[in-house]
Amino acid sequence: MFDLNIVLRSDISKCLYEQIYEYVRQEIREGKLLCEERLPSTRSLADFLQVSRSTVELAYEQLLSEGYIEARPYRGYFVCKLEELYQLPQATEEAVTLPHREEKKEYFVDFSPTAIDMSEFPFSVWKKINKNILSDSNSRLFSSGSAQGDYSLRETISRYLHSSRGVNCEPEQIVVGAGNDYLLMLLEKILGRHIPTAMENPTYKRAYQIFRSFAYPVKTVSMDENGMIVGQIEKDVKLVYVMPSRQYPTGTIMSVGRRSELLKWAGAEEDRYIIEDDYDSEFRYKGKPIPSLQAMDKHGKVIYMGTFSKAIAPAIRVSYMVLPKSLLRKYKEECAFYSTTVSRIDQKILEEFIKGGYFERYLNKMRKHYRGKHDLLLEELEPFRKNFEITGENAGLHILLTAKGSGMEKELIHSAENEGIKVYGLSESSIEGEADRKTIILGYGGLTEEEIIQGMERLKKAWLT
Amino acid sequence: MFDLNIVLRSDISKCLYEQIYEYVRQEIREGKLLCEERLPSTRSLADFLQVSRSTVELAYEQLLSEGYIEARPYRGYFVCKLEELYQLPQATEEAVTLPHREEKKEYFVDFSPTAIDMSEFPFSVWKKINKNILSDSNSRLFSSGSAQGDYSLRETISRYLHSSRGVNCEPEQIVVGAGNDYLLMLLEKILGRHIPTAMENPTYKRAYQIFRSFAYPVKTVSMDENGMIVGQIEKDVKLVYVMPSRQYPTGTIMSVGRRSELLKWAGAEEDRYIIEDDYDSEFRYKGKPIPSLQAMDKHGKVIYMGTFSKAIAPAIRVSYMVLPKSLLRKYKEECAFYSTTVSRIDQKILEEFIKGGYFERYLNKMRKHYRGKHDLLLEELEPFRKNFEITGENAGLHILLTAKGSGMEKELIHSAENEGIKVYGLSESSIEGEADRKTIILGYGGLTEEEIIQGMERLKKAWLT
């Protein structure tokens, strides 16, 4: 009646219907059961195989739902038209060699400007908050939350920003997201496409790469010791990206005059905006923190961005942006369907960490801690002053050395490398043109005092002898 | 010699230098100290105020760094040119009324198709894993991780996908991100701009909104009981978004014939790709899970996407996509600078949850649990069969009811509402044109059996009497 060479086995883990299903599927795939061919009825196959009819039915239903066979009323099951199924030519396995992980060279000391110090982080507090939150039977926290971030966290952030940075905002204006990169992506959706953007040069390279990947035309603007020379912003620019409190990498503080010029520039046209990236405003070792640009903004022109990745830990993927009300409306209307990228549990932990005063205490501790490293590094840099100009001190986590003489960045990096020391060139942050390439960035955030001393010892050998 | 009416107070918390700083800043702002005016020397002001010279120096340095004053060598400190500073017209407070939070109407029973059941979630296991991870002195976990997600988590996901969904991939091809919405944003950066995209109609509305916000031209393609009618994909389309295992919202399974047609379509041109959104493949109550489309893909045409938000909890913001190697290369070259959006701690917890076998056990439990609700709902639907066609059963977390007679979606929703029951219209998922609007979605994932019974009781009253 039919030719099914199927042998059911009881010694394997696959249940009977699966064995039938797989056998028939294989027969179809290999063309042994032909298109339009009628399958045995469930009853006759069940008899033949000595299994219950429902077992065969289950196998047929699976084949049916995957489209291998079709049911025709009063007639039975037929093999579907699948002629194209396995005639796809076998791909010659694409010879993509996956890019190798970059070989990490081992250095004796690495003056990385992005490394931070986690040795003082109050892990025990963090764990305790974590535990309390999870054990307070907060199964509610496992549900999906507001796209903008939980309201109570936004309230906490707005209070913190007001007291520490003078930022004026309501919790409604805050959007919480998993990192600045993500928030910039979201901002692209709010602002729109092809926005001509101005950045200082050198600048924070990742932001530059992100704007480039948006296909935003990026125009560079020169800067002097007062920050971006606002008068030189090109005519068609609609968006300016600045770090007024401490420009990365130069460490320049934008003067209050320039700030007001920049706000005036933005106020002149309705669709001009400023992104203020306040990435490490927390660490200033002399005087008070510089107030934010947003605090001076009376016209809703500043998009203020900040992150907890730097002040707490890189793994804490929580950043925030404060939208002016005109953009907030656009966000609500056009982008509010994008779900939040931060889990509610992580949001709650952070909220408690701030509300409990732990964040403030930690910041104060770290400021002192980093100041110690900063002062030590400056001391160690004394002998370098005859050959280098030293800038960018008194805040942040790095210092700049600019060769006074003929020393070139590349040679300086190379001779340091010969001593086992990794330093970074300013030109890595340049986004166009040939900079003078005489400046080295020395990051100290992630180093111990011991490492700073030993590192500088070797740099002396490399650069001063 | 100079006219500074400054009175220093010791009874307030502000330290002396701050009081001096604020006083001088105020004088400048109000125009009492004029542009180019010379400030008293630090020595004379210190004498005058009876404070130490370094206190005055600190105040001046703060003013200097904020750009209110400038230092001229051998001459002293001068007020900067700030004429534009406060001439900015005071903004008439923009009368933006912040959009109100949507009023949530209270329903007796809400047949939401997106709600899930967290009552069986092994909170205690989750907490224990969490605790172990934090206490294993894993301060390393607080550092920033790979942009793609930690390798060990990607290994775990690739093994899980292979065994459960037949997905063939190396961990190198997986990109982990905080939710599908984010991964789609990232994918836009990889694929490029203005990609003409085909979607079924009706479809998953959020994905549609996201493509629209990318300004991807979205073309709809008709579907029948075998899924998308591949032959009707418009000529210029480069990207097809499908949910082959169970289309949302119709519940249609794409037949193996159509799958192979679709793969053939993609194979015909180098820049054609398919997004397979395998959003709830875990819950199938009859037969085996339908294998993924990616499993059939021999030419690197399928971008496979999945999430743990549905199978574990919405708050778990972890999704993943599997990139074909050609796109992986593009990602590595052009987009790898985007930092990861998932904290390493969350990645580690998830990894242990899967590796420990808890995920599998939880899925099996939930499948059974949801199947119970599914079967109960089908039973309760029996009396509806004379007036409605019932589809989309045997998988997922919702069932569709299509009125056979004149009943219209809007009226059905309205009469249900009068009984305190919230149901959803299929047209909410329609992306263009007037659909027939006779179909209701009944989600049951988030309901108890009690609620299902009571809800159906009321729907009977609303629709059958």
Short mmCIF file of N, CA, C and O in Angstrom, two decimals, chain B residues 187-235:
data_model
loop_
_atom_site.label_atom_id
_atom_site.label_comp_id
_atom_site.label_asym_id
_atom_site.label_seq_id
_atom_site.Cartn_x
_atom_site.Cartn_y
_atom_site.Cartn_z
N LEU B 187 20.98 47.94 14.33
CA LEU B 187 20.92 47.31 13.02
C LEU B 187 20.78 48.37 11.92
O LEU B 187 21.34 48.24 10.84
N GLU B 188 20.04 49.43 12.22
CA GLU B 188 19.91 50.51 11.24
C GLU B 188 21.30 51.06 10.90
O GLU B 188 21.59 51.35 9.74
N LYS B 189 22.14 51.19 11.93
CA LYS B 189 23.48 51.72 11.69
C LYS B 189 24.31 50.74 10.84
O LYS B 189 25.18 51.15 10.09
N ILE B 190 24.03 49.45 11.00
CA ILE B 190 24.77 48.45 10.23
C ILE B 190 24.25 48.39 8.80
O ILE B 190 25.02 48.39 7.84
N LEU B 191 22.94 48.36 8.64
CA LEU B 191 22.35 48.19 7.31
C LEU B 191 22.42 49.46 6.47
O LEU B 191 22.55 49.39 5.25
N GLY B 192 22.31 50.61 7.14
CA GLY B 192 22.33 51.86 6.41
C GLY B 192 20.95 52.50 6.36
O GLY B 192 20.01 52.02 6.98
N ARG B 193 20.88 53.57 5.59
CA ARG B 193 19.68 54.40 5.60
C ARG B 193 18.72 54.01 4.49
O ARG B 193 19.10 53.42 3.50
N HIS B 194 17.48 54.42 4.71
CA HIS B 194 16.46 54.36 3.65
C HIS B 194 16.32 52.98 3.02
O HIS B 194 16.22 52.85 1.81
N ILE B 195 16.37 51.94 3.82
CA ILE B 195 16.25 50.59 3.27
C ILE B 195 14.77 50.26 3.09
O ILE B 195 14.03 50.19 4.06
N PRO B 196 14.32 50.03 1.86
CA PRO B 196 12.93 49.66 1.66
C PRO B 196 12.65 48.31 2.33
O PRO B 196 13.38 47.34 2.09
N THR B 197 11.64 48.29 3.18
CA THR B 197 11.41 47.15 4.06
C THR B 197 10.01 46.60 3.86
O THR B 197 9.06 47.36 3.72
N ALA B 198 9.90 45.28 3.82
CA ALA B 198 8.58 44.66 3.68
C ALA B 198 8.15 44.05 5.02
O ALA B 198 8.94 43.42 5.71
N MET B 199 6.88 44.26 5.34
CA MET B 199 6.29 43.66 6.54
C MET B 199 4.93 43.11 6.17
O MET B 199 4.27 43.61 5.26
N GLU B 200 4.53 42.09 6.92
CA GLU B 200 3.17 41.61 6.74
C GLU B 200 2.19 42.63 7.31
O GLU B 200 2.57 43.50 8.10
N ASN B 201 0.94 42.50 6.96
CA ASN B 201 -0.09 43.38 7.50
C ASN B 201 -1.29 42.53 7.86
O ASN B 201 -1.83 41.86 6.99
N PRO B 202 -1.71 42.51 9.13
CA PRO B 202 -1.18 43.21 10.29
C PRO B 202 0.17 42.65 10.73
O PRO B 202 0.54 41.55 10.36
N THR B 203 0.85 43.43 11.57
CA THR B 203 2.16 42.98 12.05
C THR B 203 2.40 43.51 13.46
O THR B 203 1.51 44.09 14.07
N TYR B 204 3.61 43.32 13.93
CA TYR B 204 3.98 43.80 15.25
C TYR B 204 4.18 45.31 15.13
O TYR B 204 5.14 45.77 14.51
N LYS B 205 3.25 46.05 15.73
CA LYS B 205 3.17 47.47 15.47
C LYS B 205 4.41 48.24 15.90
O LYS B 205 4.81 49.21 15.26
N ARG B 206 5.04 47.82 16.99
CA ARG B 206 6.18 48.59 17.45
C ARG B 206 7.34 48.53 16.45
O ARG B 206 8.01 49.52 16.20
N ALA B 207 7.55 47.34 15.89
CA ALA B 207 8.60 47.22 14.88
C ALA B 207 8.29 48.14 13.71
O ALA B 207 9.18 48.82 13.17
N TYR B 208 7.02 48.21 13.35
CA TYR B 208 6.62 49.11 12.26
C TYR B 208 6.95 50.56 12.61
O TYR B 208 7.56 51.28 11.81
N GLN B 209 6.59 50.97 13.83
CA GLN B 209 6.88 52.34 14.25
C GLN B 209 8.38 52.62 14.23
O GLN B 209 8.82 53.70 13.86
N ILE B 210 9.15 51.61 14.62
CA ILE B 210 10.60 51.79 14.64
C ILE B 210 11.14 51.96 13.22
O ILE B 210 11.92 52.86 12.95
N PHE B 211 10.71 51.13 12.29
CA PHE B 211 11.16 51.28 10.91
C PHE B 211 10.75 52.65 10.37
O PHE B 211 11.50 53.30 9.65
N ARG B 212 9.54 53.08 10.74
CA ARG B 212 9.08 54.39 10.28
C ARG B 212 9.98 55.48 10.86
O ARG B 212 10.32 56.43 10.17
N SER B 213 10.37 55.33 12.12
CA SER B 213 11.20 56.38 12.71
C SER B 213 12.61 56.34 12.12
O SER B 213 13.36 57.30 12.23
N PHE B 214 12.98 55.24 11.49
CA PHE B 214 14.24 55.19 10.73
C PHE B 214 14.07 55.83 9.36
O PHE B 214 15.04 55.92 8.60
N ALA B 215 12.83 56.19 9.02
CA ALA B 215 12.51 56.63 7.66
C ALA B 215 12.79 55.52 6.65
O ALA B 215 13.16 55.79 5.51
N TYR B 216 12.63 54.28 7.07
CA TYR B 216 12.67 53.17 6.11
C TYR B 216 11.30 53.12 5.43
O TYR B 216 10.28 53.05 6.11
N PRO B 217 11.25 53.14 4.11
CA PRO B 217 9.95 53.01 3.46
C PRO B 217 9.41 51.59 3.71
O PRO B 217 10.08 50.61 3.40
N VAL B 218 8.24 51.51 4.32
CA VAL B 218 7.69 50.20 4.65
C VAL B 218 6.61 49.81 3.65
O VAL B 218 5.65 50.55 3.44
N LYS B 219 6.82 48.69 2.98
CA LYS B 219 5.83 48.16 2.03
C LYS B 219 5.15 46.97 2.69
O LYS B 219 5.84 46.10 3.24
N THR B 220 3.85 46.92 2.58
CA THR B 220 3.18 45.77 3.17
C THR B 220 3.08 44.66 2.13
O THR B 220 3.03 44.89 0.93
N VAL B 221 3.06 43.44 2.65
CA VAL B 221 2.92 42.26 1.82
C VAL B 221 1.76 41.44 2.36
O VAL B 221 1.65 41.26 3.57
N SER B 222 0.90 40.99 1.47
CA SER B 222 -0.24 40.19 1.93
C SER B 222 0.24 38.85 2.48
O SER B 222 1.34 38.39 2.18
N MET B 223 -0.62 38.24 3.29
CA MET B 223 -0.30 36.92 3.79
C MET B 223 -1.53 36.03 3.66
O MET B 223 -2.65 36.50 3.61
N ASP B 224 -1.28 34.74 3.58
CA ASP B 224 -2.38 33.78 3.64
C ASP B 224 -2.07 32.79 4.75
O ASP B 224 -1.24 33.08 5.62
N GLU B 225 -2.70 31.64 4.73
CA GLU B 225 -2.51 30.72 5.85
C GLU B 225 -1.10 30.13 5.89
O GLU B 225 -0.72 29.50 6.87
N ASN B 226 -0.30 30.36 4.85
CA ASN B 226 1.09 29.90 4.86
C ASN B 226 2.08 31.01 5.20
O ASN B 226 3.28 30.82 5.12
N GLY B 227 1.55 32.17 5.53
CA GLY B 227 2.43 33.28 5.87
C GLY B 227 2.58 34.25 4.71
O GLY B 227 1.77 34.26 3.78
N MET B 228 3.62 35.06 4.79
CA MET B 228 3.85 36.10 3.79
C MET B 228 3.86 35.51 2.37
O MET B 228 4.51 34.50 2.13
N ILE B 229 3.16 36.17 1.46
CA ILE B 229 3.16 35.72 0.07
C ILE B 229 4.38 36.34 -0.60
O ILE B 229 4.37 37.48 -1.08
N VAL B 230 5.43 35.54 -0.61
CA VAL B 230 6.74 36.05 -0.96
C VAL B 230 6.76 36.64 -2.37
O VAL B 230 7.43 37.64 -2.64
N GLY B 231 5.98 36.05 -3.26
CA GLY B 231 5.94 36.53 -4.64
C GLY B 231 5.45 37.96 -4.75
O GLY B 231 5.68 38.62 -5.77
N GLN B 232 4.81 38.46 -3.70
CA GLN B 232 4.26 39.82 -3.77
C GLN B 232 5.17 40.88 -3.18
O GLN B 232 4.79 42.04 -3.09
N ILE B 233 6.36 40.48 -2.78
CA ILE B 233 7.30 41.48 -2.24
C ILE B 233 7.68 42.44 -3.37
O ILE B 233 8.04 42.00 -4.46
N GLU B 234 7.59 43.73 -3.11
CA GLU B 234 7.87 44.70 -4.17
C GLU B 234 9.35 44.66 -4.57
O GLU B 234 10.21 44.30 -3.79
N LYS B 235 9.57 45.09 -5.79
CA LYS B 235 10.87 44.93 -6.42
C LYS B 235 12.04 45.57 -5.67
O LYS B 235 13.12 44.99 -5.59
#
